[in-house]
């Protein structure tokens, strides 16, 4: 028995930098540093733990990290490899520029099928688009069950079980493999790459794929194939500096006056 | 006029406020057709019709509760095929977004999530989004397929617009995938008696500055004086001072109330991502340099344990 895990990781602009749009209303990637989406570190961590317990149970396990993104996205793969993943796949193609969620899910699904999988692990949402839709889209495209937004999960005996903290209730979910899961930042701190891990990552294989390798038509991806279109993007005017008072005993009264003036009390 | 499908979010027939907001927004695009799944349709029909539903398609089956997401996708797809709507609107909850995601793949239609406003022009629906922690406002549209749009709570004020909608059965055939993910147990969240965080008009949040679980009583007292919901920063949640279900931010709830009060919260980008679209922002923080002050309409530099109790008393006195 062997457990093949694919972890989807996204390369995103650093949220603490100034994120801007380019003229075609896609992300201006020249302007800001990119990195592995922090929320995908939790996905890598859970994959590592699942692989570790599979190996403890005498099973073989292999983790492939997968990204769809520009050349620099290799940085995200390196980070995941240095955390302990075994190999990486990078889908890169000029025609991918401006791909929407539907297109991204198509490319990811094709790549996942190309790699071969028993379990796909995603983050709960990217830190840029933050749509939180890709895992469900992948499950639909791959025709496998989804168990998403898990804060706790176990994979054993060909079944994934986990806890999903929903808006109104906490649920326990169970699904047969192959399946797609996504994990939240409550699932457990992600490990830091060790020096050994960083050195080892340099020797791990990274497979590069383009649209042709995946037998995908360029018409279906990129800005051309996108089923959504951004019409405008305007920088929100900086909030006009509000009034700030220092409390010297009067702060509460002054704040109450403001709230009353705004009709909140 | 074109019809617009609205997925109804409800708890055993009690329709949640975001759905009423959706019905209000849907009327800008066409005639709202509500899709009600699960038990309690009769209880819900009145309020849905009152808010503009011209038709109410209902389906009930154990699959909706016993299996995750996909049964509802099957139902919405059936409703889509029956109605051929101009758009499908869903609430931007975790579940709403995932139903929307799978429906978009099935229909090969574009999807827009977390819209904060909707309008229409000669090419169809236009959605406004607030992105990059609210640093940008974008407008976008779906160019192919049926526009599938999820809308954040508090994006509109529910307006009554009585319509003729009565419950009519929707025929749903579940596909093989419907039973793929079993819900083996469900524990409903205990009600605090306070308004729902994402729906509340006022939210009072506490952060690391609150200093301990018992001190959250200070936050709760202020919230209660204002009829507000209680929120918390991730630092407060991670410390175990308040339940995760109350976390505001990128990986918690995204809130957009009329008034947001941040007490003892520094204003990290991940926190801002969940509250920056609040209409009015107030902060109490003892550090004048805290980044939260860059966002505020009114800020008090001071100790929250001095300011909040006095404020609570003052509010109670003014409200008489
Ligand atoms: C500000 C902004 C707004 C956008 N709005 C829309 C919109 O309304 N509609 C639309 O169709 N597109 C939109 N896009 C484009 C969309 O973000 C991308 O197509 C994206 O790759 C998928 O959505 P997401 O990043 O929100 O991912 P999410 O669905 O939030 O990602 C969840 C998980 O999927 C995996 N994942 C996501 N992307 C990749 C990737 N490229 N490689 C590997 N794994 C990945 C990761 O595990 C991630 O944690 C937007 C992009 C931006 C930057
Ligand atoms: C992937 C990721 C996701 C995240 N998601 C979220 C999220 O969803 N929500 C979130 O909130 N954070 C999130 N964070 C964490 C975020 O980066 C910050 O660490 C967090 O918001 C800090 O919480 P805080 O402001 O309460 O604490 P701190 O930054 O420690 O600030 C405490 C503040 O309290 C003030 N203070 C102390 N004592 C008093 C007093 N007596 N009176 C008044 N003021 C006082 C201090 O001056 C300080 O400004 C995320 C981080 C990551 C990496």
XYZ file of C-alpha atoms and ligand atoms in Angstrom:
691
model
C 0.000 0.000 0.000
C 1.153 3.430 -0.726
C -0.437 6.766 0.034
C 0.042 9.421 -2.606
C -0.586 12.911 -1.272
C -0.691 16.042 -3.423
C -0.563 19.379 -1.606
C -1.711 22.437 -3.548
C 0.290 25.508 -2.602
C -0.144 29.015 -3.932
C 2.494 31.675 -4.423
C 1.040 34.983 -3.259
C 2.109 38.587 -2.744
C 3.252 39.401 0.762
C 0.194 40.791 2.547
C 2.311 43.114 4.633
C 3.614 44.811 1.468
C 1.724 47.204 -0.804
C -0.360 45.066 -3.144
C -1.348 46.679 -6.441
C -3.125 45.890 -9.676
C -1.479 46.092 -13.094
C -3.158 47.779 -16.061
C -5.054 44.636 -17.039
C -6.407 44.472 -13.478
C -4.363 41.428 -12.674
C -2.040 41.402 -9.728
C 1.075 43.514 -10.217
C 3.662 40.940 -9.229
C 6.678 43.138 -9.912
C 5.705 45.470 -7.159
C 5.759 43.236 -4.158
C 7.580 40.176 -2.848
C 5.899 36.826 -3.164
C 5.876 33.856 -0.836
C 4.151 30.587 -0.052
C 0.647 31.507 1.097
C 0.890 31.240 4.885
C -2.346 29.275 5.047
C -0.887 26.622 2.743
C 1.865 25.966 5.292
C -0.858 24.374 7.405
C -1.741 22.129 4.459
C 1.881 21.035 4.067
C 2.095 20.402 7.818
C -0.992 18.193 7.838
C 0.253 16.283 4.792
C 3.554 15.654 6.574
C 1.761 14.382 9.658
C -0.527 12.131 7.613
C 2.487 10.708 5.762
C 4.347 10.200 9.038
C 1.528 8.216 10.600
C 1.077 6.182 7.410
C 4.758 5.264 7.506
C 4.472 4.387 11.182
C 1.663 2.036 10.228
C 3.983 0.379 7.713
C 2.581 2.064 4.628
C 4.558 3.938 2.051
C 3.689 7.575 1.591
C 4.826 10.238 -0.832
C 4.058 13.953 -0.811
C 4.077 16.008 -3.987
C 3.612 19.767 -3.708
C 1.934 21.388 -6.667
C 1.681 25.007 -7.703
C 0.245 26.832 -10.680
C 2.054 30.120 -10.956
C 4.810 32.217 -12.511
C 8.527 31.414 -12.470
C 9.033 32.842 -8.979
C 6.407 30.465 -7.623
C 9.267 27.966 -7.438
C 10.090 29.724 -4.141
C 6.834 28.461 -2.681
C 7.680 24.927 -3.797
C 11.163 25.153 -2.263
C 9.703 26.236 1.045
C 7.300 23.278 1.047
C 10.104 20.893 0.044
C 12.315 22.209 2.829
C 9.504 21.535 5.291
C 9.689 17.896 4.215
C 7.637 17.236 1.067
C 9.247 14.723 -1.301
C 8.885 16.267 -4.744
C 7.311 19.170 -6.539
C 5.389 19.967 -9.695
C 5.323 23.475 -11.122
C 2.776 24.335 -13.794
C 3.990 27.435 -15.576
C 2.895 28.881 -18.877
C 2.671 32.436 -20.207
C -0.883 31.721 -21.275
C -1.876 31.245 -17.627
C -1.628 34.968 -16.877
C -4.942 36.208 -15.495
C -6.588 32.805 -15.009
C -9.728 32.904 -12.864
C -10.789 30.399 -10.239
C -12.580 28.117 -12.699
C -9.518 28.028 -14.967
C -7.116 27.507 -12.079
C -9.145 24.565 -10.857
C -9.044 23.040 -14.327
C -5.259 23.284 -14.517
C -4.782 22.002 -10.956
C -7.135 19.071 -11.553
C -5.287 18.071 -14.735
C -1.962 18.289 -12.946
C -3.247 16.258 -9.984
C -4.421 13.532 -12.345
C -1.056 13.636 -14.084
C 0.744 13.171 -10.749
C -1.594 10.467 -9.428
C -3.138 10.799 -5.969
C -5.060 9.270 -3.118
C -5.426 12.487 -1.144
C -5.308 16.155 -2.158
C -4.615 18.635 0.640
C -5.320 22.365 0.227
C -5.221 25.435 2.433
C -8.515 26.961 3.592
C -8.116 29.974 1.303
C -5.329 31.821 -0.439
C -4.159 35.021 1.212
C -4.641 37.053 -1.977
C -7.792 35.997 -3.845
C -9.083 34.494 -0.598
C -12.079 32.978 -2.364
C -11.941 29.648 -0.536
C -13.429 27.834 -3.524
C -10.587 25.906 -5.130
C -10.788 22.778 -2.929
C -14.505 22.312 -3.673
C -13.882 22.939 -7.369
C -11.120 20.329 -7.398
C -13.358 17.749 -5.744
C -16.027 18.430 -8.355
C -13.585 18.191 -11.247
C -11.906 15.049 -9.928
C -15.281 13.471 -9.012
C -14.109 12.631 -5.497
C -15.501 13.553 -2.063
C -14.496 16.787 -0.354
C -13.895 17.236 3.355
C -13.037 20.881 3.707
C -12.182 23.490 6.320
C -11.000 20.832 8.727
C -9.442 21.937 11.984
C -8.496 18.366 12.821
C -8.126 15.299 10.624
C -7.037 11.678 10.516
C -6.407 9.429 7.555
C -6.534 5.731 8.227
C -7.741 2.626 6.465
C -8.580 4.493 3.292
C -10.879 6.940 5.086
C -10.427 10.565 6.036
C -12.272 11.834 9.070
C -12.157 15.315 10.486
C -13.783 18.167 12.297
C -15.322 21.130 10.519
C -16.207 24.165 12.605
C -19.037 25.688 10.633
C -20.980 28.882 11.140
C -23.757 27.306 13.157
C -22.378 23.954 14.217
C -19.334 21.783 14.572
C -19.512 18.740 12.332
C -17.539 15.550 12.054
C -17.051 14.452 8.467
C -15.975 11.192 6.967
C -15.127 10.296 3.368
C -13.444 7.494 1.458
C -10.189 8.140 -0.373
C -9.458 9.376 -2.943
C -10.636 12.731 -1.596
C -9.866 16.433 -1.456
C -9.431 18.066 1.935
C -8.677 21.598 3.043
C -7.349 22.512 6.464
C -7.670 25.637 8.566
C -5.069 27.482 10.593
C -6.542 25.785 13.666
C -5.223 22.414 12.476
C -1.847 22.859 14.130
C 1.237 25.067 13.838
C 3.325 24.502 10.746
C 6.915 23.390 11.361
C 9.884 25.520 10.421
C 12.223 24.079 7.833
C 15.371 22.768 9.500
C 18.825 23.503 8.072
C 18.954 19.878 6.983
C 15.562 20.256 5.358
C 16.660 23.346 3.454
C 19.786 21.597 2.164
C 17.834 18.468 1.234
C 15.218 20.525 -0.649
C 17.862 21.658 -3.133
C 18.257 18.095 -4.350
C 14.571 17.184 -4.528
C 13.017 16.872 -7.978
C 10.874 19.696 -9.369
C 8.941 18.772 -12.481
C 7.970 21.644 -14.769
C 4.803 21.319 -16.809
C 3.166 23.619 -19.314
C -0.313 23.601 -20.822
C 0.726 21.312 -23.651
C 2.081 18.723 -21.209
C -1.327 18.715 -19.549
C -3.123 18.562 -22.855
C -4.907 21.805 -22.053
C -6.135 24.294 -24.586
C -4.811 27.832 -23.953
C -8.296 29.154 -24.852
C -9.646 27.725 -21.624
C -7.260 29.553 -19.297
C -5.662 32.955 -18.846
C -7.467 36.218 -19.409
C -8.865 34.840 -22.687
C -10.494 31.805 -21.114
C -11.571 33.569 -17.982
C -15.283 33.417 -17.234
C -15.028 36.502 -15.086
C -13.813 39.957 -15.975
C -12.610 42.742 -13.739
C -14.147 46.020 -14.912
C -12.492 48.417 -12.516
C -10.177 48.476 -9.542
C -9.842 51.565 -7.427
C -7.595 52.047 -4.494
C -9.727 52.756 -1.503
C -9.148 56.306 -0.398
C -7.126 56.236 2.797
C -9.562 56.609 5.649
C -9.541 60.240 6.575
C -7.713 60.508 9.840
C -10.252 60.259 12.587
C -10.199 62.111 15.837
C -7.875 60.634 18.421
C -8.000 61.676 22.042
C -5.814 60.664 24.949
C -7.656 59.480 27.992
C -6.987 61.601 31.024
C -10.139 60.593 32.767
C -12.410 62.055 30.073
C -11.838 59.443 27.346
C -14.985 57.434 28.020
C -17.167 60.548 28.088
C -15.626 61.877 24.871
C -16.157 58.522 23.149
C -19.748 58.386 24.381
C -20.236 61.867 22.907
C -18.905 60.659 19.544
C -21.121 57.563 19.581
C -24.166 59.652 20.487
C -23.334 62.095 17.693
C -23.285 59.153 15.271
C -26.631 57.968 16.671
C -25.230 54.715 18.046
C -26.601 55.584 21.451
C -38.572 39.816 -16.236
C -35.611 37.487 -15.758
C -35.585 35.350 -12.646
C -32.741 35.228 -10.141
C -32.126 32.222 -7.899
C -31.461 32.923 -4.241
C -30.131 30.094 -2.069
C -31.849 30.341 1.324
C -29.692 30.044 4.429
C -31.813 28.972 7.365
C -31.842 27.048 10.601
C -34.812 24.649 10.595
C -36.917 27.183 8.750
C -35.700 30.316 10.542
C -34.372 32.377 7.641
C -31.112 34.147 8.355
C -30.784 37.859 7.744
C -28.168 37.548 4.943
C -30.799 35.753 2.845
C -33.197 38.675 3.219
C -30.360 40.948 2.110
C -29.846 38.689 -0.915
C -33.526 38.903 -1.834
C -33.293 42.683 -1.631
C -30.215 42.745 -3.890
C -31.700 40.137 -6.242
C -34.567 42.489 -7.069
C -32.066 44.781 -8.775
C -31.281 41.961 -11.207
C -34.699 40.411 -11.733
C -37.466 38.505 -9.968
C -36.128 36.588 -6.968
C -36.843 32.856 -6.868
C -35.934 31.429 -3.470
C -34.527 27.912 -3.235
C -35.277 26.416 0.172
C -33.622 23.110 1.065
C -34.314 21.025 4.155
C -37.064 21.116 6.736
C -39.185 24.116 7.658
C -40.232 25.511 4.275
C -43.738 26.347 5.451
C -42.396 28.426 8.298
C -40.041 30.249 5.948
C -42.336 30.849 2.975
C -44.049 33.875 4.510
C -40.907 35.830 5.241
C -39.388 34.936 1.862
C -42.464 36.146 -0.007
C -42.594 39.263 2.131
C -39.071 40.079 0.971
C -39.802 39.660 -2.700
C -39.664 35.958 -3.584
C -41.987 35.491 -6.558
C -41.555 31.727 -6.293
C -40.202 29.456 -3.579
C -38.768 26.148 -4.749
C -38.506 23.658 -1.924
C -36.952 20.267 -1.462
C -36.493 18.226 1.665
C -34.527 15.014 1.986
C -32.319 13.435 4.642
C -29.338 13.843 2.298
C -29.219 17.599 2.965
C -28.332 17.041 6.609
C -26.537 13.714 6.441
C -24.010 14.529 3.721
C -21.907 17.637 3.128
C -22.320 20.204 0.336
C -23.001 18.054 -2.740
C -26.725 17.281 -2.148
C -27.347 21.028 -2.086
C -25.354 21.443 -5.284
C -27.557 18.806 -6.924
C -30.635 20.726 -5.786
C -29.399 24.089 -6.983
C -28.448 22.575 -10.291
C -31.982 21.198 -10.609
C -33.383 24.637 -9.759
C -31.038 26.208 -12.290
C -32.135 23.820 -15.018
C -35.798 24.440 -14.215
C -35.600 28.237 -14.015
C -32.717 29.209 -16.339
C -32.029 32.243 -14.125
C -30.141 35.418 -14.943
C -27.951 34.820 -11.899
C -27.568 32.570 -8.853
C -26.953 34.341 -5.541
C -25.706 32.661 -2.381
C -24.626 33.946 1.009
C -20.847 34.192 1.420
C -20.689 31.628 4.181
C -18.165 28.802 3.983
C -20.944 26.494 2.822
C -22.420 29.043 0.407
C -19.061 29.538 -1.275
C -18.441 25.806 -1.642
C -21.881 25.147 -3.101
C -21.249 28.034 -5.504
C -17.835 26.620 -6.408
C -19.133 23.217 -7.435
C -22.128 24.670 -9.231
C -19.794 26.946 -11.211
C -17.762 23.932 -12.376
C -20.898 22.009 -13.362
C -22.353 24.914 -15.298
C -18.957 26.086 -16.585
C -20.008 29.496 -15.332
C -17.916 32.253 -13.850
C -18.028 32.797 -10.116
C -17.542 35.885 -7.988
C -17.257 35.542 -4.226
C -17.629 37.977 -1.339
C -19.459 40.683 -3.277
C -20.320 43.683 -1.108
C -22.716 45.254 -3.595
C -24.572 44.341 -6.779
C -25.832 46.394 -9.659
C -26.737 45.718 -13.242
C -25.955 47.200 -16.627
C -26.835 46.236 -20.189
C -24.456 43.265 -19.982
C -25.890 41.879 -16.761
C -24.937 41.811 -13.092
C -21.946 43.801 -11.853
C -20.465 42.825 -8.493
C -18.422 45.050 -6.222
C -15.706 43.375 -4.153
C -13.434 44.727 -1.487
C -10.029 43.061 -1.859
C -6.511 43.024 -0.398
C -7.774 43.657 3.129
C -10.092 46.348 1.729
C -7.227 48.340 0.178
C -9.008 48.095 -3.205
C -12.570 48.173 -4.388
C -13.126 46.274 -7.626
C -16.089 45.734 -9.876
C -16.358 42.650 -12.006
C -18.771 40.565 -13.977
C -19.245 37.043 -15.150
C -18.667 36.837 -18.892
C -19.701 33.232 -19.552
C -22.435 31.032 -18.207
C -24.895 31.954 -15.488
C -23.326 34.469 -13.074
C -22.796 32.749 -9.723
C -22.229 35.304 -7.016
C -21.814 34.991 -3.258
C -22.590 38.080 -1.218
C -21.161 39.046 2.162
C -23.526 39.645 5.085
C -24.463 43.278 5.755
C -24.127 44.234 2.083
C -27.684 45.585 1.943
C -30.516 46.486 4.281
C -33.351 43.986 3.938
C -36.417 45.697 2.498
C -39.917 44.334 2.464
C -41.451 43.979 -1.019
C -44.404 41.631 -0.778
C -44.581 39.128 -3.617
C -46.760 36.144 -4.379
C -44.266 33.366 -3.649
C -45.639 30.179 -2.174
C -43.818 26.927 -1.613
C -43.694 24.669 -4.691
C -41.826 21.368 -4.763
C -38.576 21.099 -6.653
C -37.680 17.670 -7.981
C -34.107 16.746 -7.101
C -32.286 13.613 -8.192
C -29.132 13.035 -6.203
C -26.060 11.962 -8.136
C -23.494 9.405 -7.000
C -21.310 12.119 -5.474
C -24.082 13.328 -3.163
C -23.341 10.733 -0.498
C -19.560 10.973 -0.727
C -18.974 12.956 2.447
C -20.894 11.770 5.454
C -21.699 14.092 8.337
C -21.243 11.678 11.248
C -22.162 14.161 13.965
C -23.298 17.730 14.322
C -23.141 19.841 17.470
C -24.997 23.100 17.182
C -23.244 26.116 18.610
C -24.728 27.280 21.873
C -26.545 30.542 21.530
C -25.052 33.381 23.566
C -28.238 35.406 23.345
C -26.208 38.110 21.604
C -26.572 38.976 17.921
C -24.827 36.780 15.357
C -21.310 38.119 14.750
C -21.500 38.466 10.968
C -25.004 39.929 11.031
C -24.679 42.359 13.936
C -25.018 46.098 13.404
C -22.430 46.677 16.123
C -19.439 44.516 17.051
C -17.227 45.009 20.098
C -13.964 43.050 19.880
C -11.231 42.375 22.372
C -7.611 41.430 21.751
C -4.491 40.478 23.598
C -4.798 43.697 25.575
C -7.790 42.225 27.398
C -5.269 40.027 29.189
C -7.379 37.026 30.195
C -10.562 35.049 29.710
C -12.316 36.494 32.769
C -11.537 40.033 31.613
C -13.676 39.497 28.516
C -16.559 40.368 30.859
C -15.540 44.006 30.269
C -15.950 43.528 26.502
C -19.242 41.665 26.937
C -20.649 44.363 29.222
C -19.937 47.072 26.662
C -21.358 44.873 23.901
C -24.542 44.296 25.879
C -25.017 48.003 26.548
C -24.908 48.555 22.773
C -26.845 45.420 21.770
C -23.684 44.295 20.005
C -21.991 41.030 19.101
C -18.650 40.125 20.677
C -15.573 39.537 18.538
C -11.973 38.657 19.339
C -8.563 38.852 17.715
C -6.673 35.679 16.920
C -4.234 36.421 19.735
C -7.130 36.363 22.220
C -8.568 33.212 20.656
C -5.230 31.399 20.524
C -4.714 32.229 24.192
C -7.993 30.423 24.863
C -9.751 33.527 26.219
C -12.643 33.412 23.755
C -14.044 30.765 21.353
C -12.637 30.576 17.855
C -16.124 31.041 16.420
C -15.813 34.692 17.494
C -12.497 35.382 15.768
C -12.595 38.353 13.418
C -10.139 38.442 10.537
C -8.658 36.678 7.569
C -9.068 33.219 9.061
C -12.001 34.086 11.267
C -15.248 35.849 10.498
C -15.388 38.772 8.173
C -17.621 41.477 9.607
C -18.960 44.661 8.147
C -21.094 46.290 10.840
C -22.235 49.889 11.181
C -19.908 50.234 14.160
C -16.786 48.230 15.062
C -15.127 48.776 18.424
C -11.597 47.331 18.801
C -10.301 47.226 22.344
C -6.751 46.096 23.085
C -6.219 45.101 19.443
C -3.142 46.334 17.581
C -4.601 46.102 14.078
C -2.456 43.520 12.245
C -3.187 43.141 8.524
C -4.901 39.773 9.084
C -7.243 41.329 11.618
C -7.918 44.311 9.384
C -8.829 41.955 6.534
C -11.899 40.949 8.521
C -13.172 44.324 9.737
C -11.884 47.082 7.515
C -15.163 47.461 5.640
C -16.980 48.406 8.861
C -18.758 51.731 8.389
C -17.490 53.366 11.559
C -14.411 52.171 13.439
C -13.535 53.022 17.013
C -10.478 51.846 18.937
C -9.309 51.937 22.503
C -5.636 51.110 22.868
C -3.007 52.268 25.291
C -0.367 52.485 22.584
C -0.776 55.667 20.515
C 1.362 54.047 17.782
C -0.894 50.998 17.339
C -1.690 50.578 13.600
C -5.416 50.285 14.372
C -5.453 54.057 14.887
C -4.729 54.503 11.149
C -8.247 53.227 10.450
C -10.336 54.773 13.149
C -13.041 57.355 12.973
C -12.549 57.884 16.673
C -9.740 56.628 18.852
C -9.006 56.760 22.512
C -5.428 56.313 23.629
C -5.928 54.789 27.029
C -6.310 51.755 29.223
C -9.331 49.719 28.184
C -9.983 48.784 31.813
C -10.403 52.493 32.577
C -12.308 53.497 29.457
C -14.662 50.588 28.747
C -16.427 50.268 32.126
C -17.011 54.029 32.256
C -18.250 54.013 28.678
C -20.633 51.160 29.472
C -22.050 53.145 32.419
C -22.346 56.282 30.311
C -24.211 54.403 27.560
C -26.579 52.815 30.060
C -27.215 56.233 31.623
C -27.867 57.874 28.239
C -30.169 55.052 27.170
C -31.945 55.547 30.482
C -7.972 40.084 -5.255
C -8.369 38.974 -6.146
C -9.722 38.716 -6.368
C -10.119 37.671 -7.211
N -11.455 37.459 -7.438
C -11.834 36.450 -8.267
C -13.218 36.184 -8.509
O -14.113 36.844 -7.982
N -13.527 35.161 -9.353
C -12.575 34.380 -9.937
O -12.932 33.460 -10.661
N -11.258 34.603 -9.720
C -10.864 35.626 -8.899
N -9.539 35.842 -8.671
C -8.556 34.930 -9.266
C -8.348 33.740 -8.343
O -7.885 34.196 -7.089
C -7.299 32.793 -8.865
O -7.759 32.181 -9.996
C -6.892 31.781 -7.822
O -5.828 30.970 -8.174
C -8.027 30.928 -7.239
O -8.650 31.564 -6.204
P -8.008 31.891 -4.763
O -6.634 32.399 -4.930
O -8.970 32.805 -4.140
O -7.903 30.492 -4.071
P -8.690 29.845 -2.864
O -9.886 29.147 -3.368
O -8.866 30.812 -1.751
O -7.542 28.812 -2.485
C -7.753 27.717 -1.640
C -6.605 26.759 -1.795
O -6.501 26.299 -3.134
C -5.129 26.071 -3.464
N -4.730 26.958 -4.559
C -5.336 28.089 -4.981
N -4.690 28.610 -6.036
C -3.642 27.801 -6.292
C -2.585 27.783 -7.252
N -2.493 28.749 -8.174
N -1.669 26.793 -7.204
C -1.768 25.809 -6.283
N -2.740 25.768 -5.349
C -3.662 26.740 -5.357
C -4.330 26.343 -2.217
O -4.219 25.159 -1.476
C -5.235 27.323 -1.490
O -5.010 27.364 -0.103
C -9.142 36.884 -7.832
C -7.786 37.127 -7.578
C -7.385 38.161 -6.758
C -5.924 38.386 -6.532
C -2.021 33.134 8.515
C -2.445 34.085 9.613
C -3.797 34.317 9.799
C -4.230 35.195 10.809
N -5.580 35.428 10.961
C -5.969 36.322 11.904
C -7.351 36.618 12.088
O -8.233 36.065 11.427
N -7.693 37.524 13.035
C -6.763 38.161 13.821
O -7.152 38.977 14.672
N -5.465 37.894 13.668
C -5.051 36.984 12.752
N -3.723 36.697 12.645
C -2.809 37.208 13.716
C -2.366 38.632 13.518
O -1.235 38.652 12.678
C -2.016 39.253 14.895
O -1.050 38.450 15.517
C -3.214 39.400 15.826
O -4.291 40.031 15.166
C -2.806 40.215 17.047
O -3.867 40.274 17.966
P -3.973 41.486 18.964
O -4.085 42.751 18.208
O -5.065 41.156 19.914
O -2.600 41.374 19.788
P -1.345 42.319 19.804
O -0.819 42.589 18.467
O -0.435 41.778 20.834
O -1.941 43.674 20.323
C -2.425 43.899 21.615
C -2.741 45.374 21.717
O -3.367 45.626 22.952
C -2.886 46.851 23.471
N -3.112 46.823 24.910
C -2.488 46.043 25.833
N -3.012 46.268 27.050
C -3.972 47.204 26.909
C -4.867 47.853 27.810
N -4.882 47.557 29.117
N -5.695 48.769 27.329
C -5.689 49.080 26.005
N -4.884 48.497 25.106
C -4.023 47.571 25.562
C -1.455 46.915 23.026
O -1.014 48.271 22.984
C -1.492 46.275 21.660
O -1.681 47.235 20.650
C -3.280 35.841 11.645
C -1.921 35.600 11.438
C -1.495 34.729 10.446
C -0.028 34.506 10.253
